[in-house]
Coordinates of C-alpha atoms and ligand atoms in Angstrom, one line a residue:
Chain A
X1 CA -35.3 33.7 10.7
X2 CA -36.5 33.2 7.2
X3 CA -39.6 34.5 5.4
X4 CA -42.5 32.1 4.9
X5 CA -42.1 33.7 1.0
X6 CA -39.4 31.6 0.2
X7 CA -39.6 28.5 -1.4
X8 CA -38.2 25.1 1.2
X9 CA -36.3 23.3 -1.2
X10 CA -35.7 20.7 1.3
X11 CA -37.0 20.6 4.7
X12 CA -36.1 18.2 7.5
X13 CA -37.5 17.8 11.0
X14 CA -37.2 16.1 14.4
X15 CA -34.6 13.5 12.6
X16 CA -33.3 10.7 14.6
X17 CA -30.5 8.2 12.5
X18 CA -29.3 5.3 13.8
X19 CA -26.0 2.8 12.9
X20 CA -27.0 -0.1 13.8
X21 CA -28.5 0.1 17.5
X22 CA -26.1 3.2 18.1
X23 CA -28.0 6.4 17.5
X24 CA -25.9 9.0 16.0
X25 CA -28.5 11.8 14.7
X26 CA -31.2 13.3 17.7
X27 CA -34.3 15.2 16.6
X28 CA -32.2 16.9 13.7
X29 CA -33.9 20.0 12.0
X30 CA -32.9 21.9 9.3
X31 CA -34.5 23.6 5.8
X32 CA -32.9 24.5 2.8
X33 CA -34.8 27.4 0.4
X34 CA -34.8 27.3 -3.2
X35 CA -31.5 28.9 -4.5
X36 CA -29.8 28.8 -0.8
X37 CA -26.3 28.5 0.1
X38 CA -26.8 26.5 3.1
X39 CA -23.7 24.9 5.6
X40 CA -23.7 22.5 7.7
X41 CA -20.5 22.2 9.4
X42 CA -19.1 20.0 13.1
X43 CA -15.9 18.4 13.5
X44 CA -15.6 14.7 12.5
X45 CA -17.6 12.3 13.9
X46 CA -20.0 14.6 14.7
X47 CA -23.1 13.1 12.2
X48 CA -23.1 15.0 9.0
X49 CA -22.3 12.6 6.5
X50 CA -25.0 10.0 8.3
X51 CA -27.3 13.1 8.1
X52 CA -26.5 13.2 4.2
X53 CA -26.8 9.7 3.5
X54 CA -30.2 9.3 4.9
X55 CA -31.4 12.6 3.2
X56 CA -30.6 10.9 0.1
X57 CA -32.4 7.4 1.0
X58 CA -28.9 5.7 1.8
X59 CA -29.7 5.3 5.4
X60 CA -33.0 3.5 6.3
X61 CA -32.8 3.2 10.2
X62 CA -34.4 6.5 10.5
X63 CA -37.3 8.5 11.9
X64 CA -38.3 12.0 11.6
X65 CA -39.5 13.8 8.4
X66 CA -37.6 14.8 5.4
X67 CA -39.4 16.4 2.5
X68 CA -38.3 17.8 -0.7
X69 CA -39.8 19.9 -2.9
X70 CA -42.8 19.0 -0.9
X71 CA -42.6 15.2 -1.2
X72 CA -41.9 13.4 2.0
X73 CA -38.6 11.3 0.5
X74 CA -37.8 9.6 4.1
X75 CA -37.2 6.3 3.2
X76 CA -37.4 6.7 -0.5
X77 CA -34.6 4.5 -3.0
X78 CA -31.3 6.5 -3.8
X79 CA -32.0 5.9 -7.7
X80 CA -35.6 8.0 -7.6
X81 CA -34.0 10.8 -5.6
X82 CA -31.9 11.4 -8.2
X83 CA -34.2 11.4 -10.6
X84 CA -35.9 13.6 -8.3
X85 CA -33.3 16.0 -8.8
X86 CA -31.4 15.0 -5.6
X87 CA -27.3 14.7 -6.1
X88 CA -24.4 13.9 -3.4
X89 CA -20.7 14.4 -3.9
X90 CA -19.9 11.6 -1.5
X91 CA -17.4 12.0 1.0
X92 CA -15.6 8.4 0.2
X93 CA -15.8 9.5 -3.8
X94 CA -17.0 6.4 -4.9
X95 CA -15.9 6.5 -8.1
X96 CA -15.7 3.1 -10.9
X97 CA -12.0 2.5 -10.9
X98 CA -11.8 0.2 -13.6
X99 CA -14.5 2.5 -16.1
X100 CA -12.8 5.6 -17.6
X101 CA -13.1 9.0 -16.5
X102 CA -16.0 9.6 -19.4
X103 CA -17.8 6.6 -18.6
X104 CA -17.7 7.6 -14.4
X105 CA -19.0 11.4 -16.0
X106 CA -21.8 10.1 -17.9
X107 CA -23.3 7.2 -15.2
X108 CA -24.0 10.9 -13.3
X109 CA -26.0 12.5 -16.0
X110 CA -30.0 12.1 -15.7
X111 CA -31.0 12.2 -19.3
X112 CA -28.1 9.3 -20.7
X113 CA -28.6 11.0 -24.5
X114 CA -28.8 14.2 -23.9
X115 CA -25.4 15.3 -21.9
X116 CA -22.9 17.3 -23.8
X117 CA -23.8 20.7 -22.7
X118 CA -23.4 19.6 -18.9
X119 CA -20.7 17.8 -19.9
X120 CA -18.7 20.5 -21.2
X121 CA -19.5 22.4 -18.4
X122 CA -17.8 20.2 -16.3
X123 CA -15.0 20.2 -18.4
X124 CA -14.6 23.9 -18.5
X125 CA -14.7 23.8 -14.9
X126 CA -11.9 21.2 -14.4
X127 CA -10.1 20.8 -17.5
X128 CA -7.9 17.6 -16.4
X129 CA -10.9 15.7 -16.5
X130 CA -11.0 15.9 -20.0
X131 CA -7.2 15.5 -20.8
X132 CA -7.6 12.1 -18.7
X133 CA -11.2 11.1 -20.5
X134 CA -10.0 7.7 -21.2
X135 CA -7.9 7.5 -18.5
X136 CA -9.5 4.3 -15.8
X137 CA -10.5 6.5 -12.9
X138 CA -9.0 4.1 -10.6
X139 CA -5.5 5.6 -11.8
X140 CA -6.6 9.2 -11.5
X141 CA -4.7 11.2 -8.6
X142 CA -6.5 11.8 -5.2
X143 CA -7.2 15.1 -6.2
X144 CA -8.3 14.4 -9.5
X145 CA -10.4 11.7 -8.2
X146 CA -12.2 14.3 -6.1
X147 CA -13.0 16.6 -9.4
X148 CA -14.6 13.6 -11.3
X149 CA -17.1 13.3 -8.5
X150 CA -18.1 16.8 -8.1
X151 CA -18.2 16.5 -12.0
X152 CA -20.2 13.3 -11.7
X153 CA -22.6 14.9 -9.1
X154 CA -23.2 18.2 -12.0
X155 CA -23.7 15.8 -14.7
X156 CA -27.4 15.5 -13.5
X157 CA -27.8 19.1 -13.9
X158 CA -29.4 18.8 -9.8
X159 CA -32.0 20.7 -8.1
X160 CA -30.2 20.3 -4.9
X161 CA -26.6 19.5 -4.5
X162 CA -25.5 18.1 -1.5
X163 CA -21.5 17.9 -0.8
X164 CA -20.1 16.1 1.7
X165 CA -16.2 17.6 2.1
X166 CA -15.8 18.4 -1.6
X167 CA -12.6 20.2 -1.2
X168 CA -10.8 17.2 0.4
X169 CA -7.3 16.5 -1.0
X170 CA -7.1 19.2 -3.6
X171 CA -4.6 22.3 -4.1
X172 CA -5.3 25.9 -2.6
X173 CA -5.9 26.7 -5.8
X174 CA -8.5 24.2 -7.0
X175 CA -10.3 24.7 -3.7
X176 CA -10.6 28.2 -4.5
X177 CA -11.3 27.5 -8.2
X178 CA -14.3 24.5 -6.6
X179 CA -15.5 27.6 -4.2
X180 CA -15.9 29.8 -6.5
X181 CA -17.6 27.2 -9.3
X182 CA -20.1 26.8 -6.2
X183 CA -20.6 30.2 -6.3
X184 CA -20.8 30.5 -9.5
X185 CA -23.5 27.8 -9.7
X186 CA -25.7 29.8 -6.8
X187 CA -25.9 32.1 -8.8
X188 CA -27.1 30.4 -11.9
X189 CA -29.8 29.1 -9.3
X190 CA -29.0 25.6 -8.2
X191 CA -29.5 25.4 -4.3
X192 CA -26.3 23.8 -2.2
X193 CA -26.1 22.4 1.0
X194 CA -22.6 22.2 2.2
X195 CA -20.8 20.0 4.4
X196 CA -16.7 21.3 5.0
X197 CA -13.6 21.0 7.0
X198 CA -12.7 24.3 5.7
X199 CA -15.0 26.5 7.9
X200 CA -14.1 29.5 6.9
X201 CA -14.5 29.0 3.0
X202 CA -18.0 27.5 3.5
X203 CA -19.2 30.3 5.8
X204 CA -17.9 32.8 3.4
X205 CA -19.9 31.1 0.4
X206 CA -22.8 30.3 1.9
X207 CA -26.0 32.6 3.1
X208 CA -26.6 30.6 6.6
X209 CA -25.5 27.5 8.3
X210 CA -26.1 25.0 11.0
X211 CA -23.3 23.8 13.8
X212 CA -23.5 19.9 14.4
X213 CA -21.9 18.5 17.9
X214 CA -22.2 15.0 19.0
X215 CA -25.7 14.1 17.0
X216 CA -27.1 17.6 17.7
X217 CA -27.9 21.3 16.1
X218 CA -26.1 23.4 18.7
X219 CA -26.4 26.7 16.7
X220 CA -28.1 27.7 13.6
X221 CA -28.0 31.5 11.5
X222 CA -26.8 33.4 9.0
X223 CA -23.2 32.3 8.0
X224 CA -21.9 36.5 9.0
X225 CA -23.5 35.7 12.3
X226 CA -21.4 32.2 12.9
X227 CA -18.3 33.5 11.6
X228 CA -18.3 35.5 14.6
X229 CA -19.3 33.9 16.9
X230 CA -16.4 33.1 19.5
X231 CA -17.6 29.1 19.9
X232 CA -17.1 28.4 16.0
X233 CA -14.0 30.8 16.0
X234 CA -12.1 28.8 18.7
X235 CA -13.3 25.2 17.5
X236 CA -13.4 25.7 13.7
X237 CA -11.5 28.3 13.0
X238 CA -8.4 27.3 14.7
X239 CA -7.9 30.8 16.5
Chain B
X1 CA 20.5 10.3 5.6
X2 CA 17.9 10.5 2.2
X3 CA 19.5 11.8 -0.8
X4 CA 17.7 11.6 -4.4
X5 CA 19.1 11.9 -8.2
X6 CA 17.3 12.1 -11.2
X7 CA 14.1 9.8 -10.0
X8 CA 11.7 9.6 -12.9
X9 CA 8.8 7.8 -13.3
X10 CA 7.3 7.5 -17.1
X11 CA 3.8 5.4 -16.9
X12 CA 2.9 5.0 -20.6
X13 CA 3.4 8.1 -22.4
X14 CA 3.4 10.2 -19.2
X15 CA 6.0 10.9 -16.8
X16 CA 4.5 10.9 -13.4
X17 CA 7.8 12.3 -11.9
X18 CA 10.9 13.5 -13.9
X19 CA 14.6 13.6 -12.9
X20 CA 13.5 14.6 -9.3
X21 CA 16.8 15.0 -6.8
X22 CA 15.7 15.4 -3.3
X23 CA 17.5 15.6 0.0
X24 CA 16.5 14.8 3.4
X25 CA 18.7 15.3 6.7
X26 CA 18.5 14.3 10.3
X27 CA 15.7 15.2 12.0
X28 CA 14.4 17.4 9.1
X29 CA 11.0 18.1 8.0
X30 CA 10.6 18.4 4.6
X31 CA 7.0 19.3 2.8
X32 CA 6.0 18.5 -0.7
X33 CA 3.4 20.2 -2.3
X34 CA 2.3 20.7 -5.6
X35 CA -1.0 20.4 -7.5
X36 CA -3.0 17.5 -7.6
X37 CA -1.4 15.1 -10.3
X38 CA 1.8 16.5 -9.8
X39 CA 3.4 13.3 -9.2
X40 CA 3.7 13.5 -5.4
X41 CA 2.6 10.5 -4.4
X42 CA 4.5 8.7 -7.3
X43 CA 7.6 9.8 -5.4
X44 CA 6.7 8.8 -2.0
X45 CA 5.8 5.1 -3.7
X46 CA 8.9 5.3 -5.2
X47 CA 10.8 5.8 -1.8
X48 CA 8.7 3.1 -0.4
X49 CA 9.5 0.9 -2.8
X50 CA 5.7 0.4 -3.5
X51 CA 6.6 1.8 -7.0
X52 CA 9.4 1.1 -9.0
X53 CA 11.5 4.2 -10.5
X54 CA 12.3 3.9 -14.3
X55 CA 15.3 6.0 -14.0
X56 CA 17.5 7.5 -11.2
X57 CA 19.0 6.4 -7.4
X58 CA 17.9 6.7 -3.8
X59 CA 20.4 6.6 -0.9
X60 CA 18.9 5.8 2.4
X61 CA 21.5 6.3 5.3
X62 CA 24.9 5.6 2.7
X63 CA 23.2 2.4 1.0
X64 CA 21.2 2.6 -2.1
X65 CA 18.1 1.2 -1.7
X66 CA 16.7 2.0 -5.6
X67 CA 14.5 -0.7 -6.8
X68 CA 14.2 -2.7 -3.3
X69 CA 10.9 -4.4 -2.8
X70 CA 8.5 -2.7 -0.2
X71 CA 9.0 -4.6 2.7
X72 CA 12.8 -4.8 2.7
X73 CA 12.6 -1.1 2.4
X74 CA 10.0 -0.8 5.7
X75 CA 13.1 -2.8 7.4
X76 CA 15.5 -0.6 6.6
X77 CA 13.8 2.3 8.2
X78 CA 11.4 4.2 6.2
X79 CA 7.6 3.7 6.8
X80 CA 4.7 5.3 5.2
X81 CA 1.5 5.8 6.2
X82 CA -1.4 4.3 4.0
X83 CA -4.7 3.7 3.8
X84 CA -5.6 0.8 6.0
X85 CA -9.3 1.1 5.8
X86 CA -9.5 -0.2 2.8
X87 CA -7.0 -2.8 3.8
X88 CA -7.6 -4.4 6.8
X89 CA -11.6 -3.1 7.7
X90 CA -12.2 -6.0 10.0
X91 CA -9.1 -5.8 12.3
X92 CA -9.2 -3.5 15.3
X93 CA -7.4 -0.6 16.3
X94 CA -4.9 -2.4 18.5
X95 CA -4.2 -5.0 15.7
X96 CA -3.5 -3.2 13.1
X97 CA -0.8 -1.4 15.2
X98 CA 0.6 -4.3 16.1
X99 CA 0.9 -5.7 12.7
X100 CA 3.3 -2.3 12.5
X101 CA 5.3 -3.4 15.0
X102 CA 5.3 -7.3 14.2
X103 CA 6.1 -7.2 10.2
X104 CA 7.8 -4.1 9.9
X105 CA 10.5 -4.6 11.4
X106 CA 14.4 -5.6 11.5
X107 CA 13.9 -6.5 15.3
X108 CA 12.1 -10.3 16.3
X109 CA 9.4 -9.6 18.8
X110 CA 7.3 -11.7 20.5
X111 CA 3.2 -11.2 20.2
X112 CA 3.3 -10.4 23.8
X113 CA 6.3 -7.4 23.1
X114 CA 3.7 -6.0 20.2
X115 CA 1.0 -5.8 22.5
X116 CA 2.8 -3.7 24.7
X117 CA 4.3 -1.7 22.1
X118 CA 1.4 -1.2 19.9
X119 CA -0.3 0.2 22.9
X120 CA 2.6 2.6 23.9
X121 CA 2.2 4.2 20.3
X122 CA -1.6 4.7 20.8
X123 CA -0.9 6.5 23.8
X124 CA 1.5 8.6 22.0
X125 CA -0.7 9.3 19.1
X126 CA -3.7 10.4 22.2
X127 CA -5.7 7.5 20.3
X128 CA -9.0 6.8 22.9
X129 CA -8.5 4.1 25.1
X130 CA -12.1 2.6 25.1
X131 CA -11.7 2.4 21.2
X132 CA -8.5 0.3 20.9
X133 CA -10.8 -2.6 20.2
X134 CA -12.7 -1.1 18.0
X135 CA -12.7 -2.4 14.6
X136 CA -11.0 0.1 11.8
X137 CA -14.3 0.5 9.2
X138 CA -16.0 1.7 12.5
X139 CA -13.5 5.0 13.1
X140 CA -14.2 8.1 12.7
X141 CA -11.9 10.0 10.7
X142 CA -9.7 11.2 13.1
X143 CA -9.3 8.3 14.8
X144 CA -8.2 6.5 11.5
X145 CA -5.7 8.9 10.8
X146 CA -4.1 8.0 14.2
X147 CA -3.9 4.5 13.5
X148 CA -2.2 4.6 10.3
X149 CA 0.4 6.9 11.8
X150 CA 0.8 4.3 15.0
X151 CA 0.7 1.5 12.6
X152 CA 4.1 3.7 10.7
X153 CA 5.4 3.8 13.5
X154 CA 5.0 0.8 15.5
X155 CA 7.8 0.0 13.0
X156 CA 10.4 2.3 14.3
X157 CA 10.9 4.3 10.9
X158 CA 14.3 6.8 11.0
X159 CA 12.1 8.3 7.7
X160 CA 8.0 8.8 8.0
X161 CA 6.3 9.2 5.1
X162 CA 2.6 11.2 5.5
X163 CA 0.7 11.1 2.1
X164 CA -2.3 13.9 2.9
X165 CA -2.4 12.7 7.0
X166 CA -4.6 15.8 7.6
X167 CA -6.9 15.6 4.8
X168 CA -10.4 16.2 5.6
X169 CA -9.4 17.1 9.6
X170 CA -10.7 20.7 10.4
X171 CA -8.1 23.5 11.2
X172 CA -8.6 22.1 15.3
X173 CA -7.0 18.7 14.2
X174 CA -4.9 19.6 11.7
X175 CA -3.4 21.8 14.6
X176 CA -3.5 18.9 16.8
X177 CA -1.7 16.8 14.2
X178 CA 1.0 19.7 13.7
X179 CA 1.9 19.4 17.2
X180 CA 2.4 15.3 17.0
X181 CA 4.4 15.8 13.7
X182 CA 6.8 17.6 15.7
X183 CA 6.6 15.5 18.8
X184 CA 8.0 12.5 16.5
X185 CA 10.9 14.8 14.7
X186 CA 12.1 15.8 17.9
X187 CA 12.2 12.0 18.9
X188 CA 14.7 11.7 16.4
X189 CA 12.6 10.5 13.3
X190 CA 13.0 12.7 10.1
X191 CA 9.7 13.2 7.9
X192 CA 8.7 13.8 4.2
X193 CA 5.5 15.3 4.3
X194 CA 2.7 15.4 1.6
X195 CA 0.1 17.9 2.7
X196 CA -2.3 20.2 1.1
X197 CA -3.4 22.4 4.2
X198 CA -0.6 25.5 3.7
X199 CA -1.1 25.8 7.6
X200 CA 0.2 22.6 8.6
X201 CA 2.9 22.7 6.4
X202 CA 4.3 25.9 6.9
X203 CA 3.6 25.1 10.4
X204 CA 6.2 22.0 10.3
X205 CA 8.3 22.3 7.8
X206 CA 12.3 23.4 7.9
X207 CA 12.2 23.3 4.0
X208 CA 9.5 22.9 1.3
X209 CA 10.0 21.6 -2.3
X210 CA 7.4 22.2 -4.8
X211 CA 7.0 19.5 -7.6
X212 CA 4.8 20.4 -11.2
X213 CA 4.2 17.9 -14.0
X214 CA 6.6 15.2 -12.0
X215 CA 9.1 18.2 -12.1
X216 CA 10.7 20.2 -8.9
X217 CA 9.6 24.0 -9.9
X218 CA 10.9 25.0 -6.5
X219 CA 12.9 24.7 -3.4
X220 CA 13.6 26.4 -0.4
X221 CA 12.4 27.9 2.9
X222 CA 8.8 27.7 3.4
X223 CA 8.5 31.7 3.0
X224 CA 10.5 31.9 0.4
X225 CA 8.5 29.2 -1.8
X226 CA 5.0 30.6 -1.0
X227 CA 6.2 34.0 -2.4
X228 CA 7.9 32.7 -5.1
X229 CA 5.3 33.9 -8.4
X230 CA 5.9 30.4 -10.4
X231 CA 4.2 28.5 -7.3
X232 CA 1.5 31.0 -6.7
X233 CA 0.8 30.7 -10.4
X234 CA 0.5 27.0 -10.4
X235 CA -0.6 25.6 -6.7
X236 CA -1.5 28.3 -4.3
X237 CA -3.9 30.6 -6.4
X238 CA -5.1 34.0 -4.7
X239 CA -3.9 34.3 -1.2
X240 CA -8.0 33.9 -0.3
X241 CA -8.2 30.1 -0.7
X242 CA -6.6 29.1 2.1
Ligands
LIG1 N1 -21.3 2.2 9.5 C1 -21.2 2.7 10.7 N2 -21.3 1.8 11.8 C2 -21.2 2.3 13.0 N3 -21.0 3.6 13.4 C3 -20.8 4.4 12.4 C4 -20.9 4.0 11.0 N4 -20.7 5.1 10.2 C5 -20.5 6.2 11.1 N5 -20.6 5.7 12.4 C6 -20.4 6.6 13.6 O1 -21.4 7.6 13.5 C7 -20.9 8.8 14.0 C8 -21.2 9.9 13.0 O2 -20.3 9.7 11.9 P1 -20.4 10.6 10.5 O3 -21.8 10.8 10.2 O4 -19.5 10.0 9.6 O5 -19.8 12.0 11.1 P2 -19.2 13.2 10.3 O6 -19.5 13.1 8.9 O7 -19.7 14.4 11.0 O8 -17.7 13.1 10.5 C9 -19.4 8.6 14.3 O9 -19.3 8.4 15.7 C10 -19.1 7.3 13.6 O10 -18.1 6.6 14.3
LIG2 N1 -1.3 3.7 -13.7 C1 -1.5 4.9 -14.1 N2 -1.8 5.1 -15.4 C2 -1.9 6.4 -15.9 N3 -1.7 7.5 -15.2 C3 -1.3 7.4 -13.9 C4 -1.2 6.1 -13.3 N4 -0.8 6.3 -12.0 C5 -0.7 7.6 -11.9 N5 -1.0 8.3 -13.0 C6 -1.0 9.7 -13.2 O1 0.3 10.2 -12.7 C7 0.1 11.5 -12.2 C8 0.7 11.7 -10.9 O2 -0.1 11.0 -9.9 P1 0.2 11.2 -8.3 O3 1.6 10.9 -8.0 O4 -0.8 10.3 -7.6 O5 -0.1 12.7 -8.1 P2 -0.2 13.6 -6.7 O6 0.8 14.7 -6.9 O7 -1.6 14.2 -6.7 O8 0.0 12.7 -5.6 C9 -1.4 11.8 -12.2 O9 -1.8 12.7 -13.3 C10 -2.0 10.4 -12.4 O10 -3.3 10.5 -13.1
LIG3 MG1 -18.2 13.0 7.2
LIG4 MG1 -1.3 12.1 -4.0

């Protein structure tokens, strides 16, 4: 397991989320260091964008602990997360469709004067975005609509980024280009936690991860570990 | 039975799709791919008649059908699959499969004939029995890709066509959706198939055509096109990304 060194970043325990009366998170533990790669991954259904959404104070019928950066947060309002230094790349995008692609870009940057440099760093990751500036997002292609919210989630230059499916509806190529942005952006420091359909990407990317089934951590260790492990190679892996 | 010449699209100052031909036989799958923004989905509309082409002609079993209105075109044969969470959230599972069956068709049914129907698709798509009541907004993923593919074809289409069906399923489902796609070719429907996820469509497709900046870069058989330089170039990237 980890060292008691490192820094928890965020640190959730004993968890429990509920949708209306229907519980669909049980005693849920999980930590994320400062400058960790961290997955969680579990096929649909299985709780991780519930799990998400309450980490960043969008579900309230919850119980358990979160803390970040030390702070218990359970319960906390969406807006002072992210001024926290909390951002989520959605999984439903949640974009403005009738605001331009600039406008969408700069609602997602903390400090509203002060945004060029993270917003040319968004454009130098996806260049489209900024042929399509004044382009209504609404208009935007599926997968173009998927790089404005990535780019909208960076605009806050976070402390932790959370993405729920980020790769969703783009090209090979882009995902590889988004995976290795990630990358990229580990290594400048920020500190991920991952949630993705592509399995094999994510575990490749990431230094450990956590196996959701039905509501419940079922495994937990360093992403080499899980990718061999036969469980996640016959359910997520597709061999 | 689908045959395509010169379909363009312009929108503004941009062409979404340019003087695409496209052909389509019985009981042929045929995968479109090409970056995001490539005008894929423009083309599909277009078939669908959700979208109307600036320039060119579709054929749709010896009739042109160019410029018909959506719903005359759903009659004629060719469904598509859509979002209908965003459409009908309240309705349930079994409803919005029978609204399929009810509207988009050429045939009369009765409500009572839907029922039945709509349920016999479910079964065929493996949707859970003890969720057909369910209402859509409360489906998980997978099981809201399965009604929008019942819901296509509780209208009896001779032409599907799947906009991104396996989008955010894991390599498990997408496998499990392979195998329905070709359950449904082999019942004698042919398919036009917009997908992302290189393992689904080289896993179902007879022929794959490759669209760029609303243009057709390539065309051919799907090892062919994934070793042809131009497409690596432009959609696939390194081999590692998928
Ligand atoms: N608003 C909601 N109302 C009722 N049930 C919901 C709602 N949102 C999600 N669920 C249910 O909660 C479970 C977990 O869903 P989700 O967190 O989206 O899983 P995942 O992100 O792993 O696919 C699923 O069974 C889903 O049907
Ligand atoms: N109403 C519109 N106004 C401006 N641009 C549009 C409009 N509709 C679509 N587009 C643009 O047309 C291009 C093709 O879109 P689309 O067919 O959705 O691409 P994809 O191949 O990803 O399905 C995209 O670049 C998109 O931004
Ligand atoms: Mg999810
Ligand atoms: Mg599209």
């Amino acid at each position: 397991m980890h060292s008691e060194t490192t820094d928890p970043m965020l640190s959730v325990s004993g968890l429990n989320v509920f949708h209306a009366n229907l519980q669909v998170v049980w005693d849920l533990s999980l930590h994320v260091d400062k400058g960790e790669l961290v997955t969680l991954i579990g096929p649909n259904g299985a709780g991780k964008t519930t799990t998400v959404e309450t980490i960043v104070g969008l579900n309230k019928k919850a119980s358990g602990s979160i803390t970040f950066l030390g702070e218990n947060i359970l319960g906390m309002h969406p807006y002072d997360l992210f001024h926290k230094g909390l951002a989520l790349v959605p999984e439903k995008r949640e974009i403005f469709p009738k605001m331009p692609v600039i406008e969408n870009l700069m609602l997602g940057a903390r400090d509203r004067t002060d945004y060029s440099a993270s917003l040319n760093h968004v454009y130098s990751l996806f260049p489209i975005l900024k042929e399509r500036e004044r382009q209504m997002a609404g208009t935007l292609s599926g997968g173009e609509q998927q790089m404005l919210t990535i780019g909208r989630a960076l605009m806050s230059n976070p402390k932790l980024l959370i993405l729920d499916e980020p790769s969703t509806g783009l090209s090979p190529l882009l995902v590889g280009q988004v995976f290795r942005s990630l990358e990229q952006l580990g290594r400048e420091g920020i500190t991920v936690l991952l949630l993705e359909q592509n399995v094999r990407h994510a575990l490749n990317m990431c230094h450990r991860g956590y196996v959701l089934e039905n509501g419940r951590i079922i495994k937990e260790g360093k992403a080499k570990e899980l990718m061999h492990d036969p469980h996640i190679q016959k359910a997520y892996l597709g061999f | 039975m689908l045959s395509i010449r010169g379909l363009t699209k312009q929108i503004g100052g941009l062409c979404a799709v340019n003087g695409v031909d496209l052909s389509l036989g019985d009981n042929e799958i045929v995968g479109l791919v090409g970056p995001n923004g490539a005008g894929k989905t423009t083309l599909l509309n277009m078939i669908s008649g959700i979208s109307v082409p600036t320039a060119g002609t579709i054929i749709f079993c010896g009739e042109e059908i160019t410029g018909l209105r959506a719903h005359q075109i759903c009659k004629k044969g060719i469904a598509k699959t859509f979002q209908i969470a965003e459409s009908f959230p309240g309705l349930t599972a079994l409803e919005c499969t029978m609204i399929g069956a009810l509207f988009g068709n050429h045939r009369k049914i009765s409500m009572g004939e839907a029922k039945f129907e709509a349920a016999q698709i479910l079964d065929f798509v493996s949707f859970p029995q003890e969720k057909r009541e369910t209402i859509i907004k409360n489906l998980n993923v997978v099981e809201l890709k399965k009604v929008q593919l019942a819901r296509a074809l509780a209208s009896k289409p001779k032409l599907l066509l799947l906009d991104e069906l396996t989008t955010g399923l894991n390599p498990k489902e997408s496998n499990e959706a392979v195998e329905l796609i070709k359950k449904i070719r082999d019942n004698g429907v042919s398919i036009l198939i917009i997908e992302h996820v290189m393992s689904v469509i080289m896993g179902v497709s007879n022929r794959i055509v490759v669209l760029d900046h609303g243009e057709k870069i390539a065309e051919g058989h799907p090892y062919e096109v994934v070793n042809n330089q131009k497409v690596i170039d432009t959609y696939l990237g390194d081999m590692h990304a998928f």
